[in-house]
PDB file of C-alpha atoms in Angstrom:
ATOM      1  CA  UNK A1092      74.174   4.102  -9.465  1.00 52.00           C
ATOM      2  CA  UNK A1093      74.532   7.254  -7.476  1.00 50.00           C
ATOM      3  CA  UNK A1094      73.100   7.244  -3.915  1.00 48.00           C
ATOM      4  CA  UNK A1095      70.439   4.731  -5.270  1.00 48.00           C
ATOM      5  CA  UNK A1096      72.637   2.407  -7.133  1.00 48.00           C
ATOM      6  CA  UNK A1097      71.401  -0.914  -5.177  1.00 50.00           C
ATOM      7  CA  UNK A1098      68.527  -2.023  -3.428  1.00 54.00           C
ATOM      8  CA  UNK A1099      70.052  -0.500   0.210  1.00 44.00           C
ATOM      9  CA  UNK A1100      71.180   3.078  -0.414  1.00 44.00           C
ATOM     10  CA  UNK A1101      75.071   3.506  -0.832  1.00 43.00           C
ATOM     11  CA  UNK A1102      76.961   6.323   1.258  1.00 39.00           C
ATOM     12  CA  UNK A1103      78.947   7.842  -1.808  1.00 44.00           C
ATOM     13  CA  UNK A1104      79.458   7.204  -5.472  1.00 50.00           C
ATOM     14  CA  UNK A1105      81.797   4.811  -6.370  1.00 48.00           C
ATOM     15  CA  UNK A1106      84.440   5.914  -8.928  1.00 45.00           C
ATOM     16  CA  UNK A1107      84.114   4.350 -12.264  1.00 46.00           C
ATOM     17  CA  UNK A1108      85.711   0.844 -12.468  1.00 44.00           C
ATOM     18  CA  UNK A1109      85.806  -0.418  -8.707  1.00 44.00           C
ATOM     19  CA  UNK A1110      82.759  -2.191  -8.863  1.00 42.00           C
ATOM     20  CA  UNK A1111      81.305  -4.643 -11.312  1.00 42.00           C
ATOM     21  CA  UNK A1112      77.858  -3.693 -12.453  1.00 40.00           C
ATOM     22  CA  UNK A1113      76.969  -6.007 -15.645  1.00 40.00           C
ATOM     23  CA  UNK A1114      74.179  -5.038 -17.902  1.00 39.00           C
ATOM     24  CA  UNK A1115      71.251  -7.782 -17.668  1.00 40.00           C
ATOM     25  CA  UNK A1116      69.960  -9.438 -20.522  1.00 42.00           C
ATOM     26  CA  UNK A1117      66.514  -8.272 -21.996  1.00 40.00           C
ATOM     27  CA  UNK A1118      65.420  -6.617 -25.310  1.00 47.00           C
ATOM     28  CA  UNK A1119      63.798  -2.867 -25.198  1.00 48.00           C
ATOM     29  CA  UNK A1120      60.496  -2.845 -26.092  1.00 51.00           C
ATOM     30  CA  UNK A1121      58.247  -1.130 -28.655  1.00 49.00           C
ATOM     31  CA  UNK A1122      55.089   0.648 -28.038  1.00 50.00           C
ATOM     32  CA  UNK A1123      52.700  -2.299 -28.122  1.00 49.00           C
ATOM     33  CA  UNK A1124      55.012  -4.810 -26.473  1.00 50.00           C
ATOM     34  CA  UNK A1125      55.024  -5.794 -22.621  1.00 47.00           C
ATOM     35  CA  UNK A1126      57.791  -3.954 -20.716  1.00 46.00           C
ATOM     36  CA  UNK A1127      59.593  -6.188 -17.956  1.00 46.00           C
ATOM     37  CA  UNK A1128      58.445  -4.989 -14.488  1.00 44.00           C
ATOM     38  CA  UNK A1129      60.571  -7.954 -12.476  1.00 48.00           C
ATOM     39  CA  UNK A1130      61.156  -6.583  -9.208  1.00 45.00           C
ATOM     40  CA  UNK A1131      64.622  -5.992  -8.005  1.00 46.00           C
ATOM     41  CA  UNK A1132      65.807  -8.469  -5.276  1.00 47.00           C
ATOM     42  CA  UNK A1133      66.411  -7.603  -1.497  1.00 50.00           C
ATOM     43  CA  UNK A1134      70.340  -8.307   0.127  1.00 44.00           C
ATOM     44  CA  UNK A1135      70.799  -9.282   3.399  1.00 51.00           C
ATOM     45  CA  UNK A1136      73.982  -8.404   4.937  1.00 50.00           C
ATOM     46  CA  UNK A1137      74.795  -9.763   7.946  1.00 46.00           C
ATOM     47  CA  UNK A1138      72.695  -8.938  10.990  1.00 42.00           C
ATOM     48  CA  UNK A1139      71.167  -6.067   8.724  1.00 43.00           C
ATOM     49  CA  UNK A1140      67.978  -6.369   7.341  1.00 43.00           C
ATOM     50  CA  UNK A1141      67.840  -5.125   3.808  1.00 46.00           C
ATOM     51  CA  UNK A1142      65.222  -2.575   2.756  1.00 58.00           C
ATOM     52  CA  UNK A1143      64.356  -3.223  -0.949  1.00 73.00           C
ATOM     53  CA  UNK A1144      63.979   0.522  -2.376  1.00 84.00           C
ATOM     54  CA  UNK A1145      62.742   1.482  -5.842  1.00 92.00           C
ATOM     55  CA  UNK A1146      65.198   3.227  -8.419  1.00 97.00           C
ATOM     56  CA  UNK A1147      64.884   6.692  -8.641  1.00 98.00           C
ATOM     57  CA  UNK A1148      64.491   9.044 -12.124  1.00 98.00           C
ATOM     58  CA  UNK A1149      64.783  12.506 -11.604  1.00 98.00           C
ATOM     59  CA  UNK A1150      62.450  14.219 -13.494  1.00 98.00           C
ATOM     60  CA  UNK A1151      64.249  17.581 -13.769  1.00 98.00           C
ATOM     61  CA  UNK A1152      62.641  20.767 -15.760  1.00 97.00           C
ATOM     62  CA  UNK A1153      62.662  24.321 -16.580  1.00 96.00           C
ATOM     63  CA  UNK A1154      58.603  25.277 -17.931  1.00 94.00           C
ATOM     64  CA  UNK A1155      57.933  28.645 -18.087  1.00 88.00           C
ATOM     65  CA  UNK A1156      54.042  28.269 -19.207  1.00 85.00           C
ATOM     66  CA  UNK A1157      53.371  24.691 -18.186  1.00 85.00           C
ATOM     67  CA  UNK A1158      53.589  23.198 -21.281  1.00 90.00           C
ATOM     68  CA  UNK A1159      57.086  21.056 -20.217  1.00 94.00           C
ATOM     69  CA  UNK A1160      55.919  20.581 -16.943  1.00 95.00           C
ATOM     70  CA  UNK A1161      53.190  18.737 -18.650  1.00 94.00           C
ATOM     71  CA  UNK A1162      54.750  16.290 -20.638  1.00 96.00           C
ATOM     72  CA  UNK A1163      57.217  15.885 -16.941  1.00 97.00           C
ATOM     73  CA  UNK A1164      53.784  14.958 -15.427  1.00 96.00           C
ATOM     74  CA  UNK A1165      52.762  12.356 -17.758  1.00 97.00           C
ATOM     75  CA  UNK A1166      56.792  11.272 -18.123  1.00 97.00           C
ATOM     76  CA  UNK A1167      56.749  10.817 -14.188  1.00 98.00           C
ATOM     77  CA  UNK A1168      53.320   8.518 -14.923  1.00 98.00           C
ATOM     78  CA  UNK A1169      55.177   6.231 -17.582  1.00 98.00           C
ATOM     79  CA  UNK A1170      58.010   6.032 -14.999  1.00 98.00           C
ATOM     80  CA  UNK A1171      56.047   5.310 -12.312  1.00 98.00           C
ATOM     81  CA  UNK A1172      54.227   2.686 -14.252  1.00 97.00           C
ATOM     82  CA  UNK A1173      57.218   0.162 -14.022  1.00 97.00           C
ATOM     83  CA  UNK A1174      57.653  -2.080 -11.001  1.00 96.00           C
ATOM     84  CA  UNK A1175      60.557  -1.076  -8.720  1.00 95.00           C
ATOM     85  CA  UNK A1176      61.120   2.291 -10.421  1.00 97.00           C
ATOM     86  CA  UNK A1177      59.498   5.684  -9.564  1.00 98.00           C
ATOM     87  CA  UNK A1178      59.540   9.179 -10.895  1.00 98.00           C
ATOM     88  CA  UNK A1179      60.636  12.299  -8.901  1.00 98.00           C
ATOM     89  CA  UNK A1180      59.925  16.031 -10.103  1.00 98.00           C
ATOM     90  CA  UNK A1181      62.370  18.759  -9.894  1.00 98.00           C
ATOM     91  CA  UNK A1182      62.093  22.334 -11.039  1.00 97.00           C
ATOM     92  CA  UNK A1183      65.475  24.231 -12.072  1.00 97.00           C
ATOM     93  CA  UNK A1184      65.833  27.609 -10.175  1.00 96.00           C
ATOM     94  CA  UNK A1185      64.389  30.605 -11.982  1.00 95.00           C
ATOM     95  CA  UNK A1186      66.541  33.196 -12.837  1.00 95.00           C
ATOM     96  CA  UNK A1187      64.048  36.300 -13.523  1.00 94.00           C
ATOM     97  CA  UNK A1188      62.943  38.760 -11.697  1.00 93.00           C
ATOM     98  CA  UNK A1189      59.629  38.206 -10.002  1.00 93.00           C
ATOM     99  CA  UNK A1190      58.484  41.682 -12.058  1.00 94.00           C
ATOM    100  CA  UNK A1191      59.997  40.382 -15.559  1.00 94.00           C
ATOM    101  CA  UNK A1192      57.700  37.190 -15.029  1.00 92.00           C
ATOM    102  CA  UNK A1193      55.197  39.383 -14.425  1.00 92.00           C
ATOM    103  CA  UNK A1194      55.391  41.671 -17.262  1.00 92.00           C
ATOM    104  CA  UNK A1195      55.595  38.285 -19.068  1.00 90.00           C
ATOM    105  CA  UNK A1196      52.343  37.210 -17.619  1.00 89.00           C
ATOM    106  CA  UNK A1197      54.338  33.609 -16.396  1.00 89.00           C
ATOM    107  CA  UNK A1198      51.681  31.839 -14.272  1.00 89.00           C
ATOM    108  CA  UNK A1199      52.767  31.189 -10.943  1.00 88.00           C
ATOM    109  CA  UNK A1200      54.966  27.981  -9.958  1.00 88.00           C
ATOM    110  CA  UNK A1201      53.252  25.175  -8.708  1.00 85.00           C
ATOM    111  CA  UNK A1202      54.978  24.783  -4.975  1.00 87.00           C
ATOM    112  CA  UNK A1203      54.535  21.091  -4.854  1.00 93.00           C
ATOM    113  CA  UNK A1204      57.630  20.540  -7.165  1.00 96.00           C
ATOM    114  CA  UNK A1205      60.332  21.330  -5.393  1.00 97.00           C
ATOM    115  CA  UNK A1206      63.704  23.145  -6.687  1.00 97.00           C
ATOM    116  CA  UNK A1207      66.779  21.018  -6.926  1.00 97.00           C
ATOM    117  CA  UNK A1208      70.468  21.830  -5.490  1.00 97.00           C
ATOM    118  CA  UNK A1209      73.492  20.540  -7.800  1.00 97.00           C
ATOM    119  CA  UNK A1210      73.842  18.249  -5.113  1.00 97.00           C
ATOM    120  CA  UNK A1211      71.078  16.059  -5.298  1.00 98.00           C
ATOM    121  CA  UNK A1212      71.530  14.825  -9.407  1.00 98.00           C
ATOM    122  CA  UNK A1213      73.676  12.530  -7.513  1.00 97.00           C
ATOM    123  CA  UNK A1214      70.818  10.837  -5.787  1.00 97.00           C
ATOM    124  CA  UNK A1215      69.600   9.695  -8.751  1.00 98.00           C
ATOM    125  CA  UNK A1216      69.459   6.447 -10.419  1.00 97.00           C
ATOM    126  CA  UNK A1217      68.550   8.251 -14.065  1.00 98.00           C
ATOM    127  CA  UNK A1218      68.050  11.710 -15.024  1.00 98.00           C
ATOM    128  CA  UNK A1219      65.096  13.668 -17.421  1.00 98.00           C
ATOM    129  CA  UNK A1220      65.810  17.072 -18.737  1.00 98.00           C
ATOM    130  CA  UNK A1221      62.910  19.336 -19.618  1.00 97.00           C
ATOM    131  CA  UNK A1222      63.274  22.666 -20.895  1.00 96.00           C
ATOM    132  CA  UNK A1223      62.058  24.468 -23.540  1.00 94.00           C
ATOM    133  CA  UNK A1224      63.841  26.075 -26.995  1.00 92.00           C
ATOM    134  CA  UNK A1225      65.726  29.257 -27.076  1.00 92.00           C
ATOM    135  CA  UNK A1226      67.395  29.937 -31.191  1.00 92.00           C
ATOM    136  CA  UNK A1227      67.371  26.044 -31.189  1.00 91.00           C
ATOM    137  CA  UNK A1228      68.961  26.002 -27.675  1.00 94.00           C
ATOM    138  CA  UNK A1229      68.002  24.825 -24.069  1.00 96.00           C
ATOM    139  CA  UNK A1230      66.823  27.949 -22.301  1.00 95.00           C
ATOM    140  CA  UNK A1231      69.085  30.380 -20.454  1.00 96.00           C
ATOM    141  CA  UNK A1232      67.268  28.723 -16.537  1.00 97.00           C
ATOM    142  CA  UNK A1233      68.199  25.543 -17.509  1.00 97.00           C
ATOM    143  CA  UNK A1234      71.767  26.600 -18.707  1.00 97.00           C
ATOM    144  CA  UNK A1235      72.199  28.378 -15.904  1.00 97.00           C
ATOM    145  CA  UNK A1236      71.903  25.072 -13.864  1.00 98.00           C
ATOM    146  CA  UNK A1237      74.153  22.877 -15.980  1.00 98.00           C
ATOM    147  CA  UNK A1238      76.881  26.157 -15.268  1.00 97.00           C
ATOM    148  CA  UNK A1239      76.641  25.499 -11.591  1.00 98.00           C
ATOM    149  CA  UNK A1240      77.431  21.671 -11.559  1.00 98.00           C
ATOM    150  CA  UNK A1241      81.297  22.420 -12.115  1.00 97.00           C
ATOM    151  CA  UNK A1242      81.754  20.366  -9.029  1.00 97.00           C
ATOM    152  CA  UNK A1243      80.175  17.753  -9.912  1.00 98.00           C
ATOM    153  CA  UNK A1244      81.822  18.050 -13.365  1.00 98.00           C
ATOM    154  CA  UNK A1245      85.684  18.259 -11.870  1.00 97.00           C
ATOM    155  CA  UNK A1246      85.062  15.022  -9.544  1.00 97.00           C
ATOM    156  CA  UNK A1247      82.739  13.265 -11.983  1.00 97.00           C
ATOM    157  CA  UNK A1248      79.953  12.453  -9.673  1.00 98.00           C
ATOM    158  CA  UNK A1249      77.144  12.386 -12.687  1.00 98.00           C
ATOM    159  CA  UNK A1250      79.871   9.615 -14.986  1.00 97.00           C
ATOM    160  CA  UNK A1251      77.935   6.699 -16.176  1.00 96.00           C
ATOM    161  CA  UNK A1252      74.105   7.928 -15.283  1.00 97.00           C
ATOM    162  CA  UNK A1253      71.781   7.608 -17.881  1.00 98.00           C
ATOM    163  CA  UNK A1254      69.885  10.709 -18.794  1.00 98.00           C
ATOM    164  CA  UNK A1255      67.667  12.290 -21.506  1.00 98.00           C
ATOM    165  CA  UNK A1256      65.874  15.293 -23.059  1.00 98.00           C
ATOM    166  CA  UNK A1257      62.100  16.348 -23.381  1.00 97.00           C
ATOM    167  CA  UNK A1258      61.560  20.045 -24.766  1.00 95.00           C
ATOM    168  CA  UNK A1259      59.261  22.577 -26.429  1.00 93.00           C
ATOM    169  CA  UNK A1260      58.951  24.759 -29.106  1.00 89.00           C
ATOM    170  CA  UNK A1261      56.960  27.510 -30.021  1.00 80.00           C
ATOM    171  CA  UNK A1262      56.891  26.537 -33.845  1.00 85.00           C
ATOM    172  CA  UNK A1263      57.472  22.974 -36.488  1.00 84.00           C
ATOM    173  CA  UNK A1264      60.786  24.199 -36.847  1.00 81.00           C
ATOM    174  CA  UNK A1265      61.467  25.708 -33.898  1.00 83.00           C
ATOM    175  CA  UNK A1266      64.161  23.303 -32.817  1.00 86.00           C
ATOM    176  CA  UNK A1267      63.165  20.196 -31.525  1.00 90.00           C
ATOM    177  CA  UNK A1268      66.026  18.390 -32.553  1.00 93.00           C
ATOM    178  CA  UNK A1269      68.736  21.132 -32.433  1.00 94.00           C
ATOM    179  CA  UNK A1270      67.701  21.249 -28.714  1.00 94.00           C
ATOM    180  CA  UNK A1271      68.481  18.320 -27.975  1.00 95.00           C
ATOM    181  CA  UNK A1272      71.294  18.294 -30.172  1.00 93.00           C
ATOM    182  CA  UNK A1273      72.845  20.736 -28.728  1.00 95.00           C
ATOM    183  CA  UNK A1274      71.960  19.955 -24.793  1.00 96.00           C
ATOM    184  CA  UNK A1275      74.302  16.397 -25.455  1.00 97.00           C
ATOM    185  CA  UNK A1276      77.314  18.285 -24.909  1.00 97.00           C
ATOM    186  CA  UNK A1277      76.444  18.856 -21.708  1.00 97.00           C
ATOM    187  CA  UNK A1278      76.464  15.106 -20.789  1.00 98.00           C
ATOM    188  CA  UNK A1279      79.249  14.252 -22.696  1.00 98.00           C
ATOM    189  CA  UNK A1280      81.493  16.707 -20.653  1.00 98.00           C
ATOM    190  CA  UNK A1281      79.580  14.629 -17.288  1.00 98.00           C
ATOM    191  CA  UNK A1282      80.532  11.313 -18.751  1.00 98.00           C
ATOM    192  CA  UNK A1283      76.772  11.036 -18.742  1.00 98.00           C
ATOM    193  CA  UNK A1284      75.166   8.170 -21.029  1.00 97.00           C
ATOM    194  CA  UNK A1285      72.860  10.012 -23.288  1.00 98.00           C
ATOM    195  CA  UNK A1286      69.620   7.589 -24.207  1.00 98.00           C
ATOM    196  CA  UNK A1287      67.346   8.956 -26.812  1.00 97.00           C
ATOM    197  CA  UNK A1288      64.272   6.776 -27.394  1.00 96.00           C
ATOM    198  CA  UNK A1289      64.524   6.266 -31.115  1.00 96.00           C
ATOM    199  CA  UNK A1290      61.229   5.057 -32.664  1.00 95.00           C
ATOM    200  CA  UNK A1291      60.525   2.464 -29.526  1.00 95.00           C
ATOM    201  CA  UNK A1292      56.936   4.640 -29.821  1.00 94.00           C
ATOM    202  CA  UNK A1293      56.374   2.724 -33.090  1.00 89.00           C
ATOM    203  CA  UNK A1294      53.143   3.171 -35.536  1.00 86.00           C
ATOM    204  CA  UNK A1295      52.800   6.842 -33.027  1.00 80.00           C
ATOM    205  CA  UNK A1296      56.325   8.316 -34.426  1.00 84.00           C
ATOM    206  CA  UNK A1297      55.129   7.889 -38.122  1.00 85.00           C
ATOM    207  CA  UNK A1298      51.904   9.234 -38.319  1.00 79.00           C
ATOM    208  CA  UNK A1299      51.371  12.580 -40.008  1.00 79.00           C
ATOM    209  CA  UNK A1300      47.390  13.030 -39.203  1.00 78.00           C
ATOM    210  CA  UNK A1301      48.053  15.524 -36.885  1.00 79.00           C
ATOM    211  CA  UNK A1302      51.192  18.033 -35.427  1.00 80.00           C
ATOM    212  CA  UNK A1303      53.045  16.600 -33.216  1.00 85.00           C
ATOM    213  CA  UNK A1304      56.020  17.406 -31.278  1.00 84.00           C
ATOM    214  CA  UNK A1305      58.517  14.470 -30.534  1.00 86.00           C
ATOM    215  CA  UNK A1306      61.937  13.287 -31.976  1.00 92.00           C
ATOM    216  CA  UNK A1307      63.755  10.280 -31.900  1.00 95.00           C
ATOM    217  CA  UNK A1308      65.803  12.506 -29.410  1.00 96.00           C
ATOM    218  CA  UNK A1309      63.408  12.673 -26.371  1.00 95.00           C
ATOM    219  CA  UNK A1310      59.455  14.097 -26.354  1.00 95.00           C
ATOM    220  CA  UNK A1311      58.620  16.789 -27.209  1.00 93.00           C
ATOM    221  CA  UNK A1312      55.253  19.681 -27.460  1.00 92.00           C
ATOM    222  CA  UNK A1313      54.576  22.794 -29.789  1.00 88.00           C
ATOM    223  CA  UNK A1314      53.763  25.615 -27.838  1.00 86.00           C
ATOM    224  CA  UNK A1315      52.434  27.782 -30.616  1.00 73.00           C
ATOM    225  CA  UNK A1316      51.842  31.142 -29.139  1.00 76.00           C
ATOM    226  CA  UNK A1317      52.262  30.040 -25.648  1.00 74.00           C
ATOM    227  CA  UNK A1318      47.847  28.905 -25.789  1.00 78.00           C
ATOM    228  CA  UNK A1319      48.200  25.624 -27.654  1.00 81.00           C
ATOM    229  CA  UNK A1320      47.872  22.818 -24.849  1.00 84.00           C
ATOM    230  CA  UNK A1321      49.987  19.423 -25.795  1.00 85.00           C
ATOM    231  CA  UNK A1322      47.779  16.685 -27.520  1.00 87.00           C
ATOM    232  CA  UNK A1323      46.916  12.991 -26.482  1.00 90.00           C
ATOM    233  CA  UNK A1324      49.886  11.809 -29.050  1.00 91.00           C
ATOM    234  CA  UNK A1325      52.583  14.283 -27.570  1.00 93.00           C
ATOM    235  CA  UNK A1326      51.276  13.626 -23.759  1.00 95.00           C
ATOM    236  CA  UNK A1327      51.636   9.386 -24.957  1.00 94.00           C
ATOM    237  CA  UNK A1328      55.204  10.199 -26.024  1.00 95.00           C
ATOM    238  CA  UNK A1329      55.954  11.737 -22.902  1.00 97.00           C
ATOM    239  CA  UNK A1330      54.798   8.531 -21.005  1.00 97.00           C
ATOM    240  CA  UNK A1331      56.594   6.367 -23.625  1.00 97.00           C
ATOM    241  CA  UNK A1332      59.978   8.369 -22.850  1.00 98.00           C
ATOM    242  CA  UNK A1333      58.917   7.821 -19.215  1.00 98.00           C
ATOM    243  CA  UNK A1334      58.747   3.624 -19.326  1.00 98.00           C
ATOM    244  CA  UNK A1335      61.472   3.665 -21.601  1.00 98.00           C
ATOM    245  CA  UNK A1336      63.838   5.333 -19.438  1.00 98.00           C
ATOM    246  CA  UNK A1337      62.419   3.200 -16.114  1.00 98.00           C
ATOM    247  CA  UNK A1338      63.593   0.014 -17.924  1.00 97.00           C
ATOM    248  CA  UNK A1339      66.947   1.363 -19.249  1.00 97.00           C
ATOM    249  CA  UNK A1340      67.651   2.240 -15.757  1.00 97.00           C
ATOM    250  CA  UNK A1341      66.759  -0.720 -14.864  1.00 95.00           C
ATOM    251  CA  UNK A1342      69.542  -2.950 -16.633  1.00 93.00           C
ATOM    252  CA  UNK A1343      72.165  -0.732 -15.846  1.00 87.00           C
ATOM    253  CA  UNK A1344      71.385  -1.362 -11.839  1.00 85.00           C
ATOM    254  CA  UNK A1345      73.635  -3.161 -10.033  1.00 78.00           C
ATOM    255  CA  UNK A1346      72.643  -6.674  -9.245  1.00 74.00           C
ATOM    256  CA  UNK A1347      71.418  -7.498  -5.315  1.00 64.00           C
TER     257      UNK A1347
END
């Protein structure tokens, strides 16, 4: 899929239909159940020796006081966790002024994420949105991106990648499922395959001991007043979005 569809990295996308990429068999597991970490197989083509590479997931996220780029860090740890997948983090560009952040009192960017271009999504294998609320919305950075892949909307470079949501909100009812509710639009106009992780967390998505952010739609942390940190359960979701994702992606590669 993309770039790195196989187990040798392709040159371009191939449009949807001209290639044959079956779905393997295997259930998706619950929290508590083993996930399948089976290694993808190596090619060999010809006098070529075949490179086996791990699938990619794009880890890409708009946080403004750390509090998405959290969960991303624990996502990209869940990710990471499953054999012959790995986790890559990408920050959205920001679109404030350096003195509006300021005035804000935004912390500064940690450099070692980079920013993405439009042009690499297409490198990826599976995709992660992270942003946080705005009126029940994705906020107006990571909007801003999904405006600039036109491109890759008119040729369809993004069709048939699977991709997800994790977001924040500064209150219970805030919008953590309007956000993401509202965000599907913008795969469904890529041809995107939207995967939401249901309640594949198990006994975690029913207990009401403690808040909690997290939907069936994707992760998810209150903010509060922009001082609340995310808790153990909210930072386990985050993980649990993170396998989950690494072993959809997984049966939707093509076979070596």
């Amino acid at each position: 899929m993309g770039k790195g569809g196989g187990c040798v990295p392709s040159k371009k996308r191939l449009p949807l239909g001209e290639s044959d990429h079956p779905v393997t068999d295997g259930s998706i597991p619950i929290e508590g159940q083993s996930l399948s970490t089976d290694a993808t197989a190596p090619i060999q083509d010809g006098a070529l020796q075949a490179v086996e590479r791990k699938l990619r997931i794009f880890i890409v996220f708009y946080s403004m006081y750390g509090h998405i780029e959290g969960l991303a860090m624990r996502m990209k740890k869940g990710i990471d966790g499953i054999d012959g997948v790995e986790g890559v983090l990408y920050r959205v560009p920001e679109t404030l002024p350096p003195e509006v952040l300021d005035q804000m009192k935004v912390p500064p960017k940690d450099d070692g994420i980079p920013v993405i271009s439009v042009e690499e999504l297409v490198e990826a294998d599976g995709l992660l949105f992270g942003f946080p609320t705005r009126y029940g919305c994705m906020s107006a950075q990571m909007k801003a991106f999904f405006d600039s892949t036109g491109q890759l909307w008119k040729e369809q470079k993004l069709a048939g990648v699977p991709a997800g949501f994790f977001v924040s909100t500064g209150t219970q009812g805030g919008g953590q499922e309007t956000t993401a509710w509202t965000a599907i639009t913008q795969l469904a106009h890529h041809g995107m395959l939207y995967v939401p992780i249901g309640y594949t967390f198990g006994a975690g998505m029913f207990k009401m001991d403690s808040i909690r952010g997290g939907t069936p739609y994707g992760a998810g942390v209150f903010s509060g007043d922009g001082t609340r940190e995310p808790s153990e359960t909210e930072l386990a979701l985050a993980e649990h979005q993170g396998k989950y994702m690494a072993t959809i992606v997984k049966r939707f590669a093509p076979p070596c």
